[in-house]
XYZ file of C-alpha atoms in Angstrom:
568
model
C 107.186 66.021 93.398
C 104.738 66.918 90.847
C 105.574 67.404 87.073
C 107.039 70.150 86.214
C 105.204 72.366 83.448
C 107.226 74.513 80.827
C 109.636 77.340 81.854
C 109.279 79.924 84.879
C 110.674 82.638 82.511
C 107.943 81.474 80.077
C 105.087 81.137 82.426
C 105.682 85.011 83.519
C 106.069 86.018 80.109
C 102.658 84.198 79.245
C 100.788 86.217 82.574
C 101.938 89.274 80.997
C 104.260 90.286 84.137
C 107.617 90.390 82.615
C 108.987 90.566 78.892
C 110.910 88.472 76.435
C 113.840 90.795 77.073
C 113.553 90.754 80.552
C 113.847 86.961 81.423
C 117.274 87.417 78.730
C 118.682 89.793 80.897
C 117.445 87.765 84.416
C 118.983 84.724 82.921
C 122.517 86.387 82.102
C 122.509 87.518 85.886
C 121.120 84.188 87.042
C 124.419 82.726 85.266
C 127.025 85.458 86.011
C 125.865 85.766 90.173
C 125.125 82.034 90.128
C 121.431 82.350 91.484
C 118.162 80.902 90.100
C 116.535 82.630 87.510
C 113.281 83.662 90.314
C 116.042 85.502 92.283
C 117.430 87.384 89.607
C 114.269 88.630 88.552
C 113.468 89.752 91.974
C 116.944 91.450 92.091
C 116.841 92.836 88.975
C 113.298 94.661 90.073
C 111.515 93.192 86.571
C 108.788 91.336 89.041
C 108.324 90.695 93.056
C 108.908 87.718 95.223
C 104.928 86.697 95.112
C 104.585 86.488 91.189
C 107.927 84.586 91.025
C 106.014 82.574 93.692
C 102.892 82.436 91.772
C 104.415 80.962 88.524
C 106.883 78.617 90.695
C 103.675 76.847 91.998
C 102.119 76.862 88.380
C 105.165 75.222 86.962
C 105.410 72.477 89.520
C 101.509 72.259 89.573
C 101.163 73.120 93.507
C 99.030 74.815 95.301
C 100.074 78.850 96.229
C 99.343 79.824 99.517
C 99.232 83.764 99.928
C 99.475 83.614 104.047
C 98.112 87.250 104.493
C 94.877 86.492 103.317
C 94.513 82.498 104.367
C 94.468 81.680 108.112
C 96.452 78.923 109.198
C 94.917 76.205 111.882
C 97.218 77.069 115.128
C 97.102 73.782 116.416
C 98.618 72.178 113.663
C 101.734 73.999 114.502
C 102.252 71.292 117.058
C 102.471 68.798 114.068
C 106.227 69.707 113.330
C 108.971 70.272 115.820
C 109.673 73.928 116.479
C 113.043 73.742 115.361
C 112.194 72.387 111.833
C 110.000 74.698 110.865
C 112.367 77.858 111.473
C 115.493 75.668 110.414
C 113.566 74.436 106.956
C 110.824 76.850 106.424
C 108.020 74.414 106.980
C 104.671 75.139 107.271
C 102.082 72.617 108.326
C 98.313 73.757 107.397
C 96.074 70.655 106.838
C 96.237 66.916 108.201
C 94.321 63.772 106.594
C 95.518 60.913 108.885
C 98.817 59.986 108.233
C 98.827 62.912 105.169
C 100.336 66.164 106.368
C 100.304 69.065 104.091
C 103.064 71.741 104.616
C 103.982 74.886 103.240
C 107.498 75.114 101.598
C 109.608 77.778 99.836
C 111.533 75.461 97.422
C 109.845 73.157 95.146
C 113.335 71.517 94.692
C 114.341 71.010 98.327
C 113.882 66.960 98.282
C 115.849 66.921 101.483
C 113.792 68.779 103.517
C 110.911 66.948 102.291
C 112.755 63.423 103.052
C 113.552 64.817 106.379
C 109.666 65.426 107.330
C 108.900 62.177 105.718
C 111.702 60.255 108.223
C 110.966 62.566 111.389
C 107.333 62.928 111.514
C 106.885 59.268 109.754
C 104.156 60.447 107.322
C 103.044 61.013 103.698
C 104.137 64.524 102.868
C 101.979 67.028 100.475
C 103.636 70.285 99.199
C 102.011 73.912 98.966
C 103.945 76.821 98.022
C 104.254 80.103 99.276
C 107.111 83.274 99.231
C 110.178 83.089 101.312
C 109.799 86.624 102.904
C 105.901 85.848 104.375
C 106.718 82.222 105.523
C 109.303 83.480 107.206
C 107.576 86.302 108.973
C 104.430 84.203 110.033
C 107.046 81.832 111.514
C 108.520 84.756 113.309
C 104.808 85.908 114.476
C 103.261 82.300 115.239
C 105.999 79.495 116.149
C 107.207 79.710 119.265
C 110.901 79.688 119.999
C 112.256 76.474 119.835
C 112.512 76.353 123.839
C 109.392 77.284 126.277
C 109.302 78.682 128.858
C 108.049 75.418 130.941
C 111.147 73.499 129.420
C 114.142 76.243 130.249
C 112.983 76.681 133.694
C 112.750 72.315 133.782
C 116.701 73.065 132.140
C 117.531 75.537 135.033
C 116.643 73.572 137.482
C 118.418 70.585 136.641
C 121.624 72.385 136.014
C 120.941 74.036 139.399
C 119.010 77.466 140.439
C 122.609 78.199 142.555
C 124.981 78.702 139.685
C 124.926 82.135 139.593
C 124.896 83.781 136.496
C 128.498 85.431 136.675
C 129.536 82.126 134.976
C 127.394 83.087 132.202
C 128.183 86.209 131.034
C 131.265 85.000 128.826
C 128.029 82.873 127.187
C 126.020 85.991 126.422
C 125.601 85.278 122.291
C 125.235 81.653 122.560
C 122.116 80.587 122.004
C 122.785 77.291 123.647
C 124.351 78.177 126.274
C 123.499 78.251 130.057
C 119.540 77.532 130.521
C 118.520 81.084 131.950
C 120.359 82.687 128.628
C 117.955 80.913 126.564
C 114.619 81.396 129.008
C 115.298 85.009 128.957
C 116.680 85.373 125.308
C 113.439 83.439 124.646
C 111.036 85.495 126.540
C 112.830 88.705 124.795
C 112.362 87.335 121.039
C 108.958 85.674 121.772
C 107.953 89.570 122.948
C 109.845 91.304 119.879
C 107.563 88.845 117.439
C 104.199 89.362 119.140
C 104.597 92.931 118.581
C 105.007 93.887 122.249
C 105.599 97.424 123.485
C 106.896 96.353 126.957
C 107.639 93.427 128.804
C 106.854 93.167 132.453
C 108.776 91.000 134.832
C 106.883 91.189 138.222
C 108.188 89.123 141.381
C 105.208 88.168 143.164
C 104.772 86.371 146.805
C 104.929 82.156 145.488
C 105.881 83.427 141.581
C 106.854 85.646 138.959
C 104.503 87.101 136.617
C 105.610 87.926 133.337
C 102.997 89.562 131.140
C 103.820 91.430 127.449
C 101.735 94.898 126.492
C 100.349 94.267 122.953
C 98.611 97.420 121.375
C 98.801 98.818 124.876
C 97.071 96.252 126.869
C 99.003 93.487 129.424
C 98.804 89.678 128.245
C 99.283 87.369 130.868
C 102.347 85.461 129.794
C 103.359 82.355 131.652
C 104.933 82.595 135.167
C 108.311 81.531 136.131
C 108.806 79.972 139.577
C 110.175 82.093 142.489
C 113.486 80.225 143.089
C 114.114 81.088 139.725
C 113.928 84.978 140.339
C 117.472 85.870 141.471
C 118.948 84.513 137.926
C 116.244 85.647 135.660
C 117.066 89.641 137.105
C 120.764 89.234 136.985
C 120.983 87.967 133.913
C 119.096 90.741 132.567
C 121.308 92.877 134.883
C 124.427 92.041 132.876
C 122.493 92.253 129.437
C 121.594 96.078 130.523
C 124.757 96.375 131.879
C 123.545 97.228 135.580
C 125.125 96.826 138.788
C 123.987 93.133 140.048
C 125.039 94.508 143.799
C 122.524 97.180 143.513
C 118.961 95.778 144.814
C 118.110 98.965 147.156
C 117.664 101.751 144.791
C 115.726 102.027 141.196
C 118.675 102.019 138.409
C 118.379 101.793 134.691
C 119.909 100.070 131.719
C 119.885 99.265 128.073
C 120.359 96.464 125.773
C 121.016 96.132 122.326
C 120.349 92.796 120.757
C 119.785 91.280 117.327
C 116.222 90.003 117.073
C 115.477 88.246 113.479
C 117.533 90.190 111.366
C 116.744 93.621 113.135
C 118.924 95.318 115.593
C 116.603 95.702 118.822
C 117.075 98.366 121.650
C 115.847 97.449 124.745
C 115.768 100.315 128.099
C 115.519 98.583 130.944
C 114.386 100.114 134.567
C 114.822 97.998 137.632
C 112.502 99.174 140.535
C 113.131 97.505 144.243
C 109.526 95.564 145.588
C 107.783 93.858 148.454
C 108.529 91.300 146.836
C 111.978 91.500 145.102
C 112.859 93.868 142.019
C 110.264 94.382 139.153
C 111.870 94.892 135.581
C 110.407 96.450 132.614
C 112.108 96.573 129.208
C 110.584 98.750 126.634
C 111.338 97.541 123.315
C 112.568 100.435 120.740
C 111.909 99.612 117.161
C 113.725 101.580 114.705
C 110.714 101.532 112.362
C 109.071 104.093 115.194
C 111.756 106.591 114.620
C 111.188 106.317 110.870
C 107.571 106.718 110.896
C 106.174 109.220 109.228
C 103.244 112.328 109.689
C 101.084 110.373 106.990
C 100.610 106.717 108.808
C 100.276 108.732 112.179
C 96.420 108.524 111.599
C 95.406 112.554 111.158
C 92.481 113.211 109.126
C 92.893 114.921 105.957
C 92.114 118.320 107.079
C 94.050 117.886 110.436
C 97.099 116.594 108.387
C 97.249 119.421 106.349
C 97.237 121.666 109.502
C 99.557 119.582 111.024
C 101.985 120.200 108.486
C 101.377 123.773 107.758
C 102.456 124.444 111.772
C 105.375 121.793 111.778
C 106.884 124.560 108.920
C 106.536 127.715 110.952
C 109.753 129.357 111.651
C 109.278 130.083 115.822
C 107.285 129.385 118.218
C 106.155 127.004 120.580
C 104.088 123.485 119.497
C 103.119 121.142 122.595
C 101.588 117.740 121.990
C 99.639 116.426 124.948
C 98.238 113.270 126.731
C 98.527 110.847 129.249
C 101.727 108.494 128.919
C 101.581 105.911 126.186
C 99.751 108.132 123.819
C 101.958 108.417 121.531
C 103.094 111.925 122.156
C 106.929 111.468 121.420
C 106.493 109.306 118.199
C 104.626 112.233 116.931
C 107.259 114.470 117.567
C 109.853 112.061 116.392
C 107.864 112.185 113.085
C 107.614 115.667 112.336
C 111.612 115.853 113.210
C 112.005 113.368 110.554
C 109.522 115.550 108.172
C 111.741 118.614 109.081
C 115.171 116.892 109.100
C 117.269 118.432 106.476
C 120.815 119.597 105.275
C 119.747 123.474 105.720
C 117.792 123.041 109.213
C 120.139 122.626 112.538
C 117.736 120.844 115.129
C 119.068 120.028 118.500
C 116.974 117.710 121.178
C 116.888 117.418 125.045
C 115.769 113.869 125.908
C 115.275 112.107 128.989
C 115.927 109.172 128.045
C 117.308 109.411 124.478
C 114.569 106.416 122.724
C 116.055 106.649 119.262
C 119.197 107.807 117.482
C 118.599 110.065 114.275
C 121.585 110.900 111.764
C 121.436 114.839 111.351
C 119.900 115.042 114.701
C 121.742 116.299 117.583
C 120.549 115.085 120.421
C 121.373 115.463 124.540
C 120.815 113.273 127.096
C 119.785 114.690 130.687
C 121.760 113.557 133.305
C 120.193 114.923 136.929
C 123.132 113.133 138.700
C 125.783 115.400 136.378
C 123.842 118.519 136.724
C 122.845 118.217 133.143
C 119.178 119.328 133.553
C 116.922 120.103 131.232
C 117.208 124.141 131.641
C 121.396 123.779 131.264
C 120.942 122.123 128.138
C 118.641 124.266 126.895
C 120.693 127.429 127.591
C 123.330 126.023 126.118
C 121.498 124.702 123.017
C 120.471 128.344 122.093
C 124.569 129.268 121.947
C 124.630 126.394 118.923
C 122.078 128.302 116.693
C 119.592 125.535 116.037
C 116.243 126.395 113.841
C 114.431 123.975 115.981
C 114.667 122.629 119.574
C 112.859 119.692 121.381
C 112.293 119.627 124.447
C 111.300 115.730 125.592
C 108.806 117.501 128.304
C 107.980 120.891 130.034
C 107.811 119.680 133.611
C 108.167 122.842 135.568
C 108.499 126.786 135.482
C 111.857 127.079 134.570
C 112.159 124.566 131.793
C 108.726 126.294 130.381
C 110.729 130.174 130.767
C 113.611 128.812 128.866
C 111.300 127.217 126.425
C 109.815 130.330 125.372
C 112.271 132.333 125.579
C 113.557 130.836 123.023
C 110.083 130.530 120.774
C 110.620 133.915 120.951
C 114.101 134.771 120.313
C 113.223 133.045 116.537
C 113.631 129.314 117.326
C 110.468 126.261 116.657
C 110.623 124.461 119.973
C 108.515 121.548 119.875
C 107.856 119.843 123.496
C 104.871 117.391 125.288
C 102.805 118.309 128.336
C 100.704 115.959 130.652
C 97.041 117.446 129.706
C 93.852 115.753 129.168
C 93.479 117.967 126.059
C 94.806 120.811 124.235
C 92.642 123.631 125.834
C 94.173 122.598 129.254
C 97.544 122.999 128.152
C 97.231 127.132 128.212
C 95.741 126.857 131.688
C 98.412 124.122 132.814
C 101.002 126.445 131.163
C 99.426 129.701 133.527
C 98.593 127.588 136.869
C 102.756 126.595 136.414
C 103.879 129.790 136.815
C 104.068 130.827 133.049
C 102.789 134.575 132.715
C 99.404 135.022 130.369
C 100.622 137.134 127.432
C 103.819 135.004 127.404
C 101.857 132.021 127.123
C 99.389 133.517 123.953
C 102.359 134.948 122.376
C 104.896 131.817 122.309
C 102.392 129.228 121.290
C 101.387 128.573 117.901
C 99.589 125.148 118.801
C 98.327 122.307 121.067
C 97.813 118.855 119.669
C 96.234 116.172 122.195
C 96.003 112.765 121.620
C 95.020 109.099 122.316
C 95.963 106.031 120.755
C 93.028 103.432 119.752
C 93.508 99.811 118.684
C 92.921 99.012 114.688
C 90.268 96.180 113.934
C 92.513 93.164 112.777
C 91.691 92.924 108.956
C 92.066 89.014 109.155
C 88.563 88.489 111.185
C 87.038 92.248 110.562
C 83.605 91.633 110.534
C 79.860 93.480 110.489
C 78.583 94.071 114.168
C 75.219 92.709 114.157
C 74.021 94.301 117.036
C 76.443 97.334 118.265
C 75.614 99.051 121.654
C 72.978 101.728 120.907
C 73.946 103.388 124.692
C 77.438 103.285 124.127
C 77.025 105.056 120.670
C 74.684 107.613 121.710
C 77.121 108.132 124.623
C 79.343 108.904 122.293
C 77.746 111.226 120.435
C 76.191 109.545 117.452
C 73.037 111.067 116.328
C 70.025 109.390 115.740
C 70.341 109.521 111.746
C 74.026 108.715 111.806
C 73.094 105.526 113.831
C 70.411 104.624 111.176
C 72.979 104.956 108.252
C 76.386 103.865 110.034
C 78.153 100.431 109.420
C 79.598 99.669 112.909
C 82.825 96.734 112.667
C 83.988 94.894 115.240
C 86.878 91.895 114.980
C 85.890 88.717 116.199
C 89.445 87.460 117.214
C 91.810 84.931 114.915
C 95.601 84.099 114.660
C 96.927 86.979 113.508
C 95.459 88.749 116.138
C 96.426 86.707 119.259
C 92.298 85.999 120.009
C 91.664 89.960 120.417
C 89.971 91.955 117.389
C 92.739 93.992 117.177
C 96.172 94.368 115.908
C 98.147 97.676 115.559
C 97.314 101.327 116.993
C 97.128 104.582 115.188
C 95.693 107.901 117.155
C 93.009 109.909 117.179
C 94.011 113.982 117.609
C 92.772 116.853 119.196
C 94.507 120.030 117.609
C 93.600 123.746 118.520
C 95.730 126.281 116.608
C 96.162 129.563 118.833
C 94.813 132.564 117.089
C 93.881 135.667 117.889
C 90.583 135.091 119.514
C 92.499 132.191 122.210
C 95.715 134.352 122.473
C 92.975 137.265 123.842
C 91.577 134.580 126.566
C 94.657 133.591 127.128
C 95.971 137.028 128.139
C 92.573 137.395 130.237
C 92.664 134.385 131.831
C 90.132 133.003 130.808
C 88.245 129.946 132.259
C 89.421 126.876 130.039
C 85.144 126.234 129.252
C 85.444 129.522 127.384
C 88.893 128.477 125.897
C 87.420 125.112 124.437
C 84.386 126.834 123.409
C 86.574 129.480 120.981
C 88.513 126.660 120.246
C 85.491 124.507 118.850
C 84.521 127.727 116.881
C 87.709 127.875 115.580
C 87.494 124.462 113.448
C 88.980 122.169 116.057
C 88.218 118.511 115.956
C 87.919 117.226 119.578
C 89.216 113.831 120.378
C 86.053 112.067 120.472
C 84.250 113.662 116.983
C 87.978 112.418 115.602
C 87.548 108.879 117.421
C 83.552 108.336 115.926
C 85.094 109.302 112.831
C 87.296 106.471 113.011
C 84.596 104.317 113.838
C 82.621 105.175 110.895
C 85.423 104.485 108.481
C 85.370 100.809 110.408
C 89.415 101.849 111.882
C 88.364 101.042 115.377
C 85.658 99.909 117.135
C 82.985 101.927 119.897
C 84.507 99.743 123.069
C 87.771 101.106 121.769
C 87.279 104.585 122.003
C 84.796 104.027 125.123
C 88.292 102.881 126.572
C 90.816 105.200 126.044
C 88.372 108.564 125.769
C 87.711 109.740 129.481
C 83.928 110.548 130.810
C 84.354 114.557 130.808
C 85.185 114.374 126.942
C 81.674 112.125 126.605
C 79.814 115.711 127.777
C 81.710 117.557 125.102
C 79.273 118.720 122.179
């Protein structure tokens, strides 16, 4: 271990980051909670984790390693056992023959550093970086200590015919039966990579199992097809569905702890060719916390946004195909409007997240608990706003404004492929004109569009001029616009991109609509007012996004649909 150079509490005195009086009162915590001075100074709130980090590597003369900003070599992962790196909080990042440099958390952890030395039978070089990052790259990078390849090997040998009633009693063991760790594996190796969903598709000779990252399907790894019947059932008993039932489409949901997060899982089991295909959407409870701002609205359309959010009745529909995004927004203005003097009642179908303040109702078809019954029912509670998970049909949409117009905000999603259609869906379901232009006070469509990863964001030399002019890029704005693009890395998993945020359409109803509305009005006419009106359509918003390097012109070529490239 290098030599160790003056005092922490000194060195961050010296920076300027903390004073005198502060290490005195971090070292009479240190003493009296019987932690390290770095940790009481991070407790304490007198500096962060990275400067404590900073001056630790200073002190011991090491090298800091900030690993949001300095790209690890993936392959060199293979360097240290799995298991050591999440047990220890190792890190290798650079090899020189038999010279391996890791990154560590503790300069003081000798034993650790003995271990590598005995297990991996080389010369061991130290670099330092923060607990909290190591830890979450290790979460996003290392695979789980057991692959795919060697639980199936595991299940094999312990025999594909013990069924997996013998393994429910091992449900939190991590080490118990093999197809409790294969599928506990697959399920944490999906939470870490960020997936939205994770597919579990019996094939004819296989079983495909492929994760949707940022909306698109990654090939996983496939599991062989003896091993299909316990794979599903043990997911059966983790969703807590009948393993009998193979004939008809049920659902389930798990709850599991992933990291140090509790995960919910809702499961749907749907009967195949080729045996039963599961899905399991992964609920984070960061998505019910999110909030308007990170949404992705432009300034002007935020402000909008929020001015129509705070409107005391009427009707506000958010629109788009599914997996845009529409009930996260709606989850987020509930959370802007969720407060001790506002009663808000929801009718979901399923129930994704559970808010405190918030009461919410599950449908249940199979009950009689239907959308409409609820809804009656909710207006006998008094709420000041009502959500409705989705108009689907002519009575749902009566009941809906009815009670826009009895003094209640109802906010509620439609399938349109933008917010002029939604008045003409709205009239084509039934709903009559001047009820439609006098219940609703606005129409927000919208798409979601990958972010350019930040870790390999990089100048497109030579960006499509067709696709751009497709998209409505003038010939000046061409000229004078820096196009991105993201050439692929780590963090990224290889594609450009990592995270979504969405690009909106929104069309308050005013007057002028409400009018067209009431006339019936073809929806070119409707668009047209709409335009006039100061409505940003979906694809100005998208090249917007481009132009402020968010997103990238294949992106929004992707997800924005030919009829919206004619738009002016």
């Amino acid at each position: 271990m290098a030599r160790k150079k003056g005092r922490l509490g000194e060195i961050l005195v010296d920076w300027g980051v903390v004073t005198t009086g502060g290490v005195e009162e971090a070292l009479q915590h240190a003493r009296r909670e019987g932690v390290r001075i770095g940790e009481a100074l991070v407790a304490l709130g007198l500096t962060d984790e990275e400067d404590v980090t900073k001056a630790l590597a200073a002190q011991y003369d090491m090298e800091y390693v900030d690993l949001e900003r300095q790209a690890v070599v993936p392959e060199l992962l293979r360097e240290v056992p799995p298991d050591i790196i999440r047990r220890h909080l190792v890190l290798p990042i650079a090899k020189n023959g038999h010279r391996l440099k890791v990154i560590i958390t503790d300069p003081l952890d000798l034993e650790t550093l003995d271990l590598l030395r005995f297990r991996l039978n080389a010369e061991i070089e130290c670099a330092l970086a923060s607990r909290t990052r190591l830890r979450d790259f290790i979460e996003r990078f290392v695979r789980s200590d057991v692959s795919i390849d060697e639980a199936v090997h595991q299940l094999e040998d312990s025999g594909a015919d013990v069924m997996v009633e013998t393994e429910a009693s091992d449900e939190d063991d991590p080490d118990g039966a093999p197809v409790i760790r294969l599928v506990t594996m697959l399920i944490t190796e999906a939470v870490n990579l960020r997936a939205s969903d994770i597919h579990i598709e019996p094939m004819s000779n296989r079983i495909r199992v492929r994760y949707r990252i940022d909306g698109i399907c990654r090939e996983r790894d496939n599991i062989p097809k003896r091993m299909q019947g316990p794979v599903i059932n043990r997911i059966k008993i983790m969703s807590g569905v009948d393993l009998a039932e193979k004939r008809l489409p049920t659902d389930g949901r798990i709850t599991m702890v992933v990291g140090e997060e509790d995960i919910d899982f809702r499961v749907s089991f749907i009967p195949g060719y080729h045996g039963e295909s599961v899905v399991l959407r992964i609920l984070r409870p960061e998505s019910a916390r999110m909030g308007v701002d990170i949404l992705g609205f432009e300034p002007e359309d935020h402000a909008r946004f929020d001015r129509i959010i705070k409107r005391p009745n009427g009707i506000f529909l958010v629109t788009g195909p599914t997996g845009s995004g529409k009930t996260t927004t709606l989850y987020a203005a509930l959370n802007e409007l969720n407060r001790p003097d506002r009663k808000i009642i929801t009718a979901e179908d399923p129930i994704e997240y559970n808010f405190t303040g918030i009461n919410q109702c599950q449908v249940n078809e199979v009950t009689g608990l239907t959308f409409p019954k609820i809804l009656r029912s909710m207006l006998r509670q008094a709420p000041n706003i009502i959500l409705v998970g989705e108009i689907r049909d002519l009575e749902v949409a009566e009941v809906a404004i009815q009670a826009a117009l009895t003094g209640h905000l109802v906010f509620s999603t439609l399938h349109t492929n933008d917010a002029p259609s939604a008045i003409s869906r709205l009239i084509d379901m039934g709903v009559k004109p001047f009820l439609v232009a006098s219940s609703i006070q606005a129409i927000l469509a919208q798409r979601l569009v990958r972010i350019i990863c930040e870790d390999c964001k990089e100048i497109d030399p030579s960006p499509d001029l067709k696709v751009l002019r497709a998209l409505g890029f003038s010939e000046d704005e061409l000229k004078s616009a820096t196009i991105y693009r993201g050439a692929g890395c780590a963090a990224c998993g290889g594609s450009g991109y990592r995270g979504r945020l969405g690009i909106f359409e929104l069309m308050e109803v005013g007057h002028a609509i409400a009018e067209l509305a009431m006339k019936r009005a073809p929806l070119s006419e409707i668009r047209q007012e709409a335009r006039a009106s100061g409505m940003t359509s979906l694809l100005e918003d998208g090249r917007k996004k481009i132009v402020r390097g968010i997103t990238s012109p294949d992106e929004l070529v992707r997800i924005t649909q030919v009829s919206e490239l004619a738009v002016d």
